[in-house]
Amino acid sequence: MQLLGEAGAGNDAAPGLSQQIHGQIKARILQAQLAPGARLPTSRALAQALAVSRNTVLRAYEQLESEGFIRSRMGAGSYVSDLAAPSSSASPTTPSRAASPRTPDSPLWLRLQDYQPSPVVQGPGRAFRHGLPALDLFPHALWSRLQARFWRAQARPGPRASLSYEDAAGLPRLRELIAGYLSHSRGLHCRADQVLVTAGSQQAIAMAALALLRSGDRVGMESPGYRAAAAALGLSGAQVLPVPLDGQGLRIGSLQALGRLRLVYTTPSHQYPTGVVMSAQRRLELLAWARQNDAYVLEDDYDGEYRFSGVPLAPLASLEGESDARTLYVGSFSKLLFPGLRLGYLVAPAAWLPTLARLRSVLDRQASIADQAVLAEFMAEGHFLRHVRRMRRAARERRDALLQAWAQELLPLHPQHRLQPVPAGLQAFLPLADRTEETRLAERARRAGIELGALAQMGGLPAHSQQAGLVLGFASVPTAEIAPAVRALAQAWRDGSS
Amino acid sequence: MQLLGEAGAGNDAAPGLSQQIHGQIKARILQAQLAPGARLPTSRALAQALAVSRNTVLRAYEQLESEGFIRSRMGAGSYVSDLAAPSSSASPTTPSRAASPRTPDSPLWLRLQDYQPSPVVQGPGRAFRHGLPALDLFPHALWSRLQARFWRAQARPGPRASLSYEDAAGLPRLRELIAGYLSHSRGLHCRADQVLVTAGSQQAIAMAALALLRSGDRVGMESPGYRAAAAALGLSGAQVLPVPLDGQGLRIGSLQALGRLRLVYTTPSHQYPTGVVMSAQRRLELLAWARQNDAYVLEDDYDGEYRFSGVPLAPLASLEGESDARTLYVGSFSKLLFPGLRLGYLVAPAAWLPTLARLRSVLDRQASIADQAVLAEFMAEGHFLRHVRRMRRAARERRDALLQAWAQELLPLHPQHRLQPVPAGLQAFLPLADRTEETRLAERARRAGIELGALAQMGGLPAHSQQAGLVLGFASVPTAEIAPAVRALAQAWRDGSS
């Protein structure tokens, strides 16, 4: 009996050897190469054949017996059991349909087949990767010091942040600090008991969708829009319908035509991905519509801090009283600190928080405790506000560099490619005539080493894709690299135009 | 006009002042204390009245105008707009039903009302808090050093772990290390492309439930069982049905009576909370049942590493070939490192991983990047295996201390209160006659400063609650504190017995 394969066992320590022998015999039993009733070699014989100690073989046999694969009769050797064989290979000549694993066929599983998340791109930010802030400005050393302080406190006796299960809604101190920040900086007056700490804005959207929607509900969403949000809104089986945009944002007049909507998802501060800022008038109309239609508004303020000029408009959520709030407000630290942090928040009526916290505890219990504690320190000591200001300055500088280079380097060669205004945010939008053009230009850029977001890859659900265009993230690209990248882009697009 | 409340504005800096003025006027407009058409004081008059600079008032008026709350006519002053008012308070004398926010009524929202997660207990572990490992043995300093190293690497140029969006399935290196650990230590041979890193075992269970189940599906679950798992299994609207246990684990014979089941949830290594270890025979029977009934098995191996004697039994997932796998395997780092880490994993057929990763990206994109990277280092350098051995030794020592103190201090006074055997895990189980007894004993212990888990608070769904008993977590309690706690418990139970 050839028990050990080419990998052999000779180089391994004794426990590993025993495990290998056990695994090989088990595999042969499961594959019916050792039939029920078959007699195994004696431990002495097998030990000799494999040049291992007899104890090594005995350990393997003992485990096989405790698992029910073999029976040992005192003095009579070890035999393969005739237990109900769980493997389909037990009868390899008659493969039955039930033998192969059931491919999942839940409605969500099937919907997920259509969902193509944005591809993950590795390495430091290149021009013009979108969705990233100025990661090069993150204060690594400071963050690391705060982390070290957290762990030193763990080693000391006395009261301390716990490493254990905590409030699913988030560390109370962090919720206080977020509420304070929103009041002070975003004009959104809320209390800590309205704030649920989430694993980034994505979880906030997913939780709102799971909590509020039921299968068959109709949901309106800006189109083009944020594809990952569309997928999250569909988690409960809701039908996500596109709502067109104009220069003032989501078109309220189009909502009635979609039938009874339970929720509308919007990014009013800086529409993703086109960059339109929803007008004040439109904001009030949307809230009035929600009241009249007994619907919710999910306001995703993913990069509202990045406003470069003019007066910041009040978030939708700040235009309502708490007692008649229809707006759930979603915020994120991904665009202010770094996306890998996975911390964001949902602001909701206080009366809803206990149920939302229960949902969080069912989904994944709570956010990473060290990340929460370190972020709270970072905010409490004033580093956060300073960092936000630094990030806004950097994004404005990089936007200006992009617009200037675009005007000087690209427009003279391609006068038809005008960027939309960029009053806010981390990316610029270039509308295009059609998807063919979009694919062609993105592909030429790619070959020249420039990353561009194509609407087909990022905007809303596939079925929504009417518009065409390219997204250029500028915030993560150091200023000095921007003009050369625009030149390269202008050249790449020119070379191919024939 | 009294614009500023008692809090006043005098102590604040100019931008804060301007925001306060803006906020106060906005609130009055939304509450209809300032009616449409009303004229605001001139900026000069208001500035004088509040003793602030005129620019401060002008900034507030400018923001109110950009938000659409007021209109300014050159030379004629500022007036409250008559926009569609979003607030119900706009017409305070006729409160309409639609004005109050719609209380969510989705099926999940309603089910969550019945779900009572285990209460969060603060502070360092007391005897006999359950669900926690020996947190006092966690190598804080080492973990902190690895974290500092991660952040130093971020500051250096060149290739490094990214702070950005990464593979939703988890860092490739961490998935490799988990697969290696499972092969080596748990006898579960799998590849990295079968491993999905999750936010603890809770997310693994929730994801399996969302991905595999549909509304109305029937799911079997050990009873008593892990309440948070029951809640997660119900996320998609599946019906969770109790399956009784005997001394060998989940009773296979009872499954048929429950009708067509799509999935069975089980904790075979160490049943939660009773501590029964599923026999080898029963394991094979369960897999055979799953094949015959075209059902999935969800194996939650939350504390399988804590086996104190005998040969460890192979996980269910290791008894199948990948091509005919019906078992999804759930593992966690919460009981080996610390619960606040929020890292665990799901092992599934490789063909399912792309869809599961997509689901993860929809739910919350990925796990905390620094936590993943530091855990990978911790494993790669061998610290993890050493720590697991140290934790197992500590748990065994603390179990022995509990059993010894129980025999010496408690049984002589309360001979009817015999603990179940504790071959594995972090807690002991004391079966009781009924819920009255359970409540009585837990309450007396609480008054004596001893924490006990009552089955009514932790086992399965409320409707499942047939058995009664108490759970004693021993692993998080330093050995020296165990005997005194048992003495206190014996005394507390005695004092009340009359």
mmCIF file with all atom_site columns, C-alpha atoms in Angstrom, chain B residues 247-391:
data_model
loop_
_atom_site.group_PDB
_atom_site.id
_atom_site.type_symbol
_atom_site.label_atom_id
_atom_site.label_alt_id
_atom_site.label_comp_id
_atom_site.label_asym_id
_atom_site.label_entity_id
_atom_site.label_seq_id
_atom_site.pdbx_PDB_ins_code
_atom_site.Cartn_x
_atom_site.Cartn_y
_atom_site.Cartn_z
_atom_site.occupancy
_atom_site.B_iso_or_equiv
_atom_site.pdbx_formal_charge
_atom_site.auth_seq_id
_atom_site.auth_comp_id
_atom_site.auth_asym_id
_atom_site.auth_atom_id
_atom_site.pdbx_PDB_model_num
ATOM 1   C CA . GLY B 1 247 ? -25.284 12.960 24.510 1.00 0.00 ? 247 GLY B CA 1
ATOM 2   C CA . GLN B 1 248 ? -23.853 12.543 20.984 1.00 0.00 ? 248 GLN B CA 1
ATOM 3   C CA . GLY B 1 249 ? -24.968 15.951 19.738 1.00 0.00 ? 249 GLY B CA 1
ATOM 4   C CA . LEU B 1 250 ? -27.701 17.021 17.368 1.00 0.00 ? 250 LEU B CA 1
ATOM 5   C CA . ARG B 1 251 ? -30.287 14.259 16.909 1.00 0.00 ? 251 ARG B CA 1
ATOM 6   C CA . ILE B 1 252 ? -30.303 13.331 13.229 1.00 0.00 ? 252 ILE B CA 1
ATOM 7   C CA . GLY B 1 253 ? -33.472 11.290 13.644 1.00 0.00 ? 253 GLY B CA 1
ATOM 8   C CA . SER B 1 254 ? -35.386 14.458 14.532 1.00 0.00 ? 254 SER B CA 1
ATOM 9   C CA . LEU B 1 255 ? -34.500 16.223 11.312 1.00 0.00 ? 255 LEU B CA 1
ATOM 10  C CA . GLN B 1 256 ? -37.006 14.450 9.086  1.00 0.00 ? 256 GLN B CA 1
ATOM 11  C CA . ALA B 1 257 ? -39.927 15.570 11.249 1.00 0.00 ? 257 ALA B CA 1
ATOM 12  C CA . LEU B 1 258 ? -39.087 19.223 10.519 1.00 0.00 ? 258 LEU B CA 1
ATOM 13  C CA . GLY B 1 259 ? -39.950 18.965 6.845  1.00 0.00 ? 259 GLY B CA 1
ATOM 14  C CA . ARG B 1 260 ? -37.672 19.945 4.010  1.00 0.00 ? 260 ARG B CA 1
ATOM 15  C CA . LEU B 1 261 ? -34.661 21.748 5.536  1.00 0.00 ? 261 LEU B CA 1
ATOM 16  C CA . ARG B 1 262 ? -32.312 23.795 3.419  1.00 0.00 ? 262 ARG B CA 1
ATOM 17  C CA . LEU B 1 263 ? -29.614 24.156 6.073  1.00 0.00 ? 263 LEU B CA 1
ATOM 18  C CA . VAL B 1 264 ? -28.621 22.847 9.500  1.00 0.00 ? 264 VAL B CA 1
ATOM 19  C CA . TYR B 1 265 ? -26.547 24.970 11.889 1.00 0.00 ? 265 TYR B CA 1
ATOM 20  C CA . THR B 1 266 ? -24.366 23.114 14.365 1.00 0.00 ? 266 THR B CA 1
ATOM 21  C CA . THR B 1 267 ? -21.420 23.524 16.776 1.00 0.00 ? 267 THR B CA 1
ATOM 22  C CA . PRO B 1 268 ? -20.022 19.969 16.709 1.00 0.00 ? 268 PRO B CA 1
ATOM 23  C CA . SER B 1 269 ? -16.642 20.580 18.374 1.00 0.00 ? 269 SER B CA 1
ATOM 24  C CA . HIS B 1 270 ? -18.251 21.803 21.555 1.00 0.00 ? 270 HIS B CA 1
ATOM 25  C CA . GLN B 1 271 ? -21.963 22.412 21.458 1.00 0.00 ? 271 GLN B CA 1
ATOM 26  C CA . TYR B 1 272 ? -22.905 25.934 22.494 1.00 0.00 ? 272 TYR B CA 1
ATOM 27  C CA . PRO B 1 273 ? -23.959 26.219 25.277 1.00 0.00 ? 273 PRO B CA 1
ATOM 28  C CA . THR B 1 274 ? -24.278 22.674 26.648 1.00 0.00 ? 274 THR B CA 1
ATOM 29  C CA . GLY B 1 275 ? -20.767 21.481 25.807 1.00 0.00 ? 275 GLY B CA 1
ATOM 30  C CA . VAL B 1 276 ? -21.729 18.172 24.125 1.00 0.00 ? 276 VAL B CA 1
ATOM 31  C CA . VAL B 1 277 ? -19.141 16.954 21.587 1.00 0.00 ? 277 VAL B CA 1
ATOM 32  C CA . MET B 1 278 ? -20.753 15.499 18.480 1.00 0.00 ? 278 MET B CA 1
ATOM 33  C CA . SER B 1 279 ? -19.696 11.867 18.088 1.00 0.00 ? 279 SER B CA 1
ATOM 34  C CA . ALA B 1 280 ? -17.833 10.661 15.026 1.00 0.00 ? 280 ALA B CA 1
ATOM 35  C CA . GLN B 1 281 ? -20.758 8.449  14.041 1.00 0.00 ? 281 GLN B CA 1
ATOM 36  C CA . ARG B 1 282 ? -23.155 11.378 14.317 1.00 0.00 ? 282 ARG B CA 1
ATOM 37  C CA . ARG B 1 283 ? -20.872 13.547 12.183 1.00 0.00 ? 283 ARG B CA 1
ATOM 38  C CA . LEU B 1 284 ? -20.928 11.080 9.337  1.00 0.00 ? 284 LEU B CA 1
ATOM 39  C CA . GLU B 1 285 ? -24.678 10.616 9.678  1.00 0.00 ? 285 GLU B CA 1
ATOM 40  C CA . LEU B 1 286 ? -25.256 14.349 9.493  1.00 0.00 ? 286 LEU B CA 1
ATOM 41  C CA . LEU B 1 287 ? -23.238 14.623 6.289  1.00 0.00 ? 287 LEU B CA 1
ATOM 42  C CA . ALA B 1 288 ? -25.061 11.650 4.789  1.00 0.00 ? 288 ALA B CA 1
ATOM 43  C CA . TRP B 1 289 ? -28.374 13.264 5.721  1.00 0.00 ? 289 TRP B CA 1
ATOM 44  C CA . ALA B 1 290 ? -27.287 16.520 4.047  1.00 0.00 ? 290 ALA B CA 1
ATOM 45  C CA . ARG B 1 291 ? -26.425 14.650 0.839  1.00 0.00 ? 291 ARG B CA 1
ATOM 46  C CA . GLN B 1 292 ? -29.639 12.707 0.783  1.00 0.00 ? 292 GLN B CA 1
ATOM 47  C CA . ASN B 1 293 ? -31.686 15.834 1.433  1.00 0.00 ? 293 ASN B CA 1
ATOM 48  C CA . ASP B 1 294 ? -29.717 18.208 -0.751 1.00 0.00 ? 294 ASP B CA 1
ATOM 49  C CA . ALA B 1 295 ? -29.133 20.493 2.241  1.00 0.00 ? 295 ALA B CA 1
ATOM 50  C CA . TYR B 1 296 ? -26.238 22.591 3.546  1.00 0.00 ? 296 TYR B CA 1
ATOM 51  C CA . VAL B 1 297 ? -24.486 22.230 6.879  1.00 0.00 ? 297 VAL B CA 1
ATOM 52  C CA . LEU B 1 298 ? -23.151 25.337 8.600  1.00 0.00 ? 298 LEU B CA 1
ATOM 53  C CA . GLU B 1 299 ? -20.417 24.222 11.019 1.00 0.00 ? 299 GLU B CA 1
ATOM 54  C CA . ASP B 1 300 ? -19.562 26.849 13.634 1.00 0.00 ? 300 ASP B CA 1
ATOM 55  C CA . ASP B 1 301 ? -16.196 25.889 15.141 1.00 0.00 ? 301 ASP B CA 1
ATOM 56  C CA . TYR B 1 302 ? -16.080 28.886 17.483 1.00 0.00 ? 302 TYR B CA 1
ATOM 57  C CA . ASP B 1 303 ? -13.848 27.271 20.108 1.00 0.00 ? 303 ASP B CA 1
ATOM 58  C CA . GLY B 1 304 ? -12.687 24.002 18.568 1.00 0.00 ? 304 GLY B CA 1
ATOM 59  C CA . GLU B 1 305 ? -9.073  24.720 19.502 1.00 0.00 ? 305 GLU B CA 1
ATOM 60  C CA . TYR B 1 306 ? -9.922  24.371 23.182 1.00 0.00 ? 306 TYR B CA 1
ATOM 61  C CA . ARG B 1 307 ? -9.975  20.604 23.426 1.00 0.00 ? 307 ARG B CA 1
ATOM 62  C CA . PHE B 1 308 ? -8.490  19.371 26.676 1.00 0.00 ? 308 PHE B CA 1
ATOM 63  C CA . SER B 1 309 ? -8.123  15.609 26.334 1.00 0.00 ? 309 SER B CA 1
ATOM 64  C CA . GLY B 1 310 ? -8.455  12.783 23.884 1.00 0.00 ? 310 GLY B CA 1
ATOM 65  C CA . VAL B 1 311 ? -7.983  12.989 20.156 1.00 0.00 ? 311 VAL B CA 1
ATOM 66  C CA . PRO B 1 312 ? -9.493  16.039 18.464 1.00 0.00 ? 312 PRO B CA 1
ATOM 67  C CA . LEU B 1 313 ? -12.339 15.020 16.180 1.00 0.00 ? 313 LEU B CA 1
ATOM 68  C CA . ALA B 1 314 ? -12.114 16.082 12.572 1.00 0.00 ? 314 ALA B CA 1
ATOM 69  C CA . PRO B 1 315 ? -14.339 19.046 11.645 1.00 0.00 ? 315 PRO B CA 1
ATOM 70  C CA . LEU B 1 316 ? -17.348 18.094 9.538  1.00 0.00 ? 316 LEU B CA 1
ATOM 71  C CA . ALA B 1 317 ? -15.882 20.119 6.695  1.00 0.00 ? 317 ALA B CA 1
ATOM 72  C CA . SER B 1 318 ? -12.805 17.874 6.635  1.00 0.00 ? 318 SER B CA 1
ATOM 73  C CA . LEU B 1 319 ? -14.885 14.752 6.017  1.00 0.00 ? 319 LEU B CA 1
ATOM 74  C CA . GLU B 1 320 ? -15.980 15.820 2.551  1.00 0.00 ? 320 GLU B CA 1
ATOM 75  C CA . GLY B 1 321 ? -14.228 16.323 -0.735 1.00 0.00 ? 321 GLY B CA 1
ATOM 76  C CA . GLU B 1 322 ? -14.318 19.872 -2.071 1.00 0.00 ? 322 GLU B CA 1
ATOM 77  C CA . SER B 1 323 ? -16.312 18.831 -5.121 1.00 0.00 ? 323 SER B CA 1
ATOM 78  C CA . ASP B 1 324 ? -19.179 17.479 -3.059 1.00 0.00 ? 324 ASP B CA 1
ATOM 79  C CA . ALA B 1 325 ? -18.899 19.806 -0.081 1.00 0.00 ? 325 ALA B CA 1
ATOM 80  C CA . ARG B 1 326 ? -22.142 20.629 1.673  1.00 0.00 ? 326 ARG B CA 1
ATOM 81  C CA . THR B 1 327 ? -20.482 22.053 4.749  1.00 0.00 ? 327 THR B CA 1
ATOM 82  C CA . LEU B 1 328 ? -19.564 25.700 5.205  1.00 0.00 ? 328 LEU B CA 1
ATOM 83  C CA . TYR B 1 329 ? -17.029 26.025 7.980  1.00 0.00 ? 329 TYR B CA 1
ATOM 84  C CA . VAL B 1 330 ? -17.029 29.054 10.286 1.00 0.00 ? 330 VAL B CA 1
ATOM 85  C CA . GLY B 1 331 ? -13.982 30.003 12.370 1.00 0.00 ? 331 GLY B CA 1
ATOM 86  C CA . SER B 1 332 ? -13.170 32.929 14.624 1.00 0.00 ? 332 SER B CA 1
ATOM 87  C CA . PHE B 1 333 ? -10.226 34.714 16.193 1.00 0.00 ? 333 PHE B CA 1
ATOM 88  C CA . SER B 1 334 ? -12.432 36.095 18.963 1.00 0.00 ? 334 SER B CA 1
ATOM 89  C CA . LYS B 1 335 ? -11.804 33.201 21.334 1.00 0.00 ? 335 LYS B CA 1
ATOM 90  C CA . LEU B 1 336 ? -8.080  32.863 20.520 1.00 0.00 ? 336 LEU B CA 1
ATOM 91  C CA . LEU B 1 337 ? -7.074  36.546 20.445 1.00 0.00 ? 337 LEU B CA 1
ATOM 92  C CA . PHE B 1 338 ? -9.808  38.981 21.523 1.00 0.00 ? 338 PHE B CA 1
ATOM 93  C CA . PRO B 1 339 ? -13.434 39.562 20.509 1.00 0.00 ? 339 PRO B CA 1
ATOM 94  C CA . GLY B 1 340 ? -12.945 43.261 19.718 1.00 0.00 ? 340 GLY B CA 1
ATOM 95  C CA . LEU B 1 341 ? -10.618 42.281 16.848 1.00 0.00 ? 341 LEU B CA 1
ATOM 96  C CA . ARG B 1 342 ? -13.600 41.300 14.664 1.00 0.00 ? 342 ARG B CA 1
ATOM 97  C CA . LEU B 1 343 ? -11.804 38.831 12.427 1.00 0.00 ? 343 LEU B CA 1
ATOM 98  C CA . GLY B 1 344 ? -13.026 35.373 11.523 1.00 0.00 ? 344 GLY B CA 1
ATOM 99  C CA . TYR B 1 345 ? -13.488 33.345 8.368  1.00 0.00 ? 345 TYR B CA 1
ATOM 100 C CA . LEU B 1 346 ? -15.795 31.243 6.270  1.00 0.00 ? 346 LEU B CA 1
ATOM 101 C CA . VAL B 1 347 ? -14.479 28.214 4.341  1.00 0.00 ? 347 VAL B CA 1
ATOM 102 C CA . ALA B 1 348 ? -16.591 27.379 1.301  1.00 0.00 ? 348 ALA B CA 1
ATOM 103 C CA . PRO B 1 349 ? -16.212 25.743 -2.133 1.00 0.00 ? 349 PRO B CA 1
ATOM 104 C CA . ALA B 1 350 ? -13.767 27.779 -4.215 1.00 0.00 ? 350 ALA B CA 1
ATOM 105 C CA . ALA B 1 351 ? -16.433 28.183 -6.903 1.00 0.00 ? 351 ALA B CA 1
ATOM 106 C CA . TRP B 1 352 ? -18.601 30.080 -4.427 1.00 0.00 ? 352 TRP B CA 1
ATOM 107 C CA . LEU B 1 353 ? -15.917 32.511 -3.277 1.00 0.00 ? 353 LEU B CA 1
ATOM 108 C CA . PRO B 1 354 ? -16.325 35.158 -6.004 1.00 0.00 ? 354 PRO B CA 1
ATOM 109 C CA . THR B 1 355 ? -20.012 35.524 -5.184 1.00 0.00 ? 355 THR B CA 1
ATOM 110 C CA . LEU B 1 356 ? -19.370 35.525 -1.437 1.00 0.00 ? 356 LEU B CA 1
ATOM 111 C CA . ALA B 1 357 ? -16.692 38.200 -1.906 1.00 0.00 ? 357 ALA B CA 1
ATOM 112 C CA . ARG B 1 358 ? -19.172 40.262 -3.890 1.00 0.00 ? 358 ARG B CA 1
ATOM 113 C CA . LEU B 1 359 ? -21.679 39.922 -1.059 1.00 0.00 ? 359 LEU B CA 1
ATOM 114 C CA . ARG B 1 360 ? -19.006 41.078 1.377  1.00 0.00 ? 360 ARG B CA 1
ATOM 115 C CA . SER B 1 361 ? -18.236 44.088 -0.802 1.00 0.00 ? 361 SER B CA 1
ATOM 116 C CA . VAL B 1 362 ? -21.928 44.979 -0.805 1.00 0.00 ? 362 VAL B CA 1
ATOM 117 C CA . LEU B 1 363 ? -22.279 44.546 2.972  1.00 0.00 ? 363 LEU B CA 1
ATOM 118 C CA . ASP B 1 364 ? -19.208 46.473 4.124  1.00 0.00 ? 364 ASP B CA 1
ATOM 119 C CA . ARG B 1 365 ? -16.494 46.146 1.448  1.00 0.00 ? 365 ARG B CA 1
ATOM 120 C CA . GLN B 1 366 ? -13.756 44.482 3.543  1.00 0.00 ? 366 GLN B CA 1
ATOM 121 C CA . ALA B 1 367 ? -12.311 43.988 7.018  1.00 0.00 ? 367 ALA B CA 1
ATOM 122 C CA . SER B 1 368 ? -10.165 46.615 8.757  1.00 0.00 ? 368 SER B CA 1
ATOM 123 C CA . ILE B 1 369 ? -6.908  46.665 6.816  1.00 0.00 ? 369 ILE B CA 1
ATOM 124 C CA . ALA B 1 370 ? -4.502  47.251 9.712  1.00 0.00 ? 370 ALA B CA 1
ATOM 125 C CA . ASP B 1 371 ? -6.099  44.476 11.771 1.00 0.00 ? 371 ASP B CA 1
ATOM 126 C CA . GLN B 1 372 ? -5.777  42.068 8.847  1.00 0.00 ? 372 GLN B CA 1
ATOM 127 C CA . ALA B 1 373 ? -2.158  42.982 8.163  1.00 0.00 ? 373 ALA B CA 1
ATOM 128 C CA . VAL B 1 374 ? -1.111  42.759 11.820 1.00 0.00 ? 374 VAL B CA 1
ATOM 129 C CA . LEU B 1 375 ? -2.852  39.411 12.287 1.00 0.00 ? 375 LEU B CA 1
ATOM 130 C CA . ALA B 1 376 ? -1.047  38.102 9.201  1.00 0.00 ? 376 ALA B CA 1
ATOM 131 C CA . GLU B 1 377 ? 2.300   39.120 10.689 1.00 0.00 ? 377 GLU B CA 1
ATOM 132 C CA . PHE B 1 378 ? 1.335   37.622 14.035 1.00 0.00 ? 378 PHE B CA 1
ATOM 133 C CA . MET B 1 379 ? 0.587   34.313 12.320 1.00 0.00 ? 379 MET B CA 1
ATOM 134 C CA . ALA B 1 380 ? 3.518   34.354 9.898  1.00 0.00 ? 380 ALA B CA 1
ATOM 135 C CA . GLU B 1 381 ? 6.034   34.829 12.699 1.00 0.00 ? 381 GLU B CA 1
ATOM 136 C CA . GLY B 1 382 ? 4.718   31.896 14.710 1.00 0.00 ? 382 GLY B CA 1
ATOM 137 C CA . HIS B 1 383 ? 3.260   33.970 17.534 1.00 0.00 ? 383 HIS B CA 1
ATOM 138 C CA . PHE B 1 384 ? -0.234  32.756 16.809 1.00 0.00 ? 384 PHE B CA 1
ATOM 139 C CA . LEU B 1 385 ? 0.461   29.041 17.261 1.00 0.00 ? 385 LEU B CA 1
ATOM 140 C CA . ARG B 1 386 ? 2.386   29.733 20.451 1.00 0.00 ? 386 ARG B CA 1
ATOM 141 C CA . HIS B 1 387 ? -0.429  31.893 21.751 1.00 0.00 ? 387 HIS B CA 1
ATOM 142 C CA . VAL B 1 388 ? -3.061  29.257 20.948 1.00 0.00 ? 388 VAL B CA 1
ATOM 143 C CA . ARG B 1 389 ? -1.080  26.685 22.943 1.00 0.00 ? 389 ARG B CA 1
ATOM 144 C CA . ARG B 1 390 ? -0.739  29.120 25.850 1.00 0.00 ? 390 ARG B CA 1
ATOM 145 C CA . MET B 1 391 ? -4.470  29.885 25.741 1.00 0.00 ? 391 MET B CA 1
#
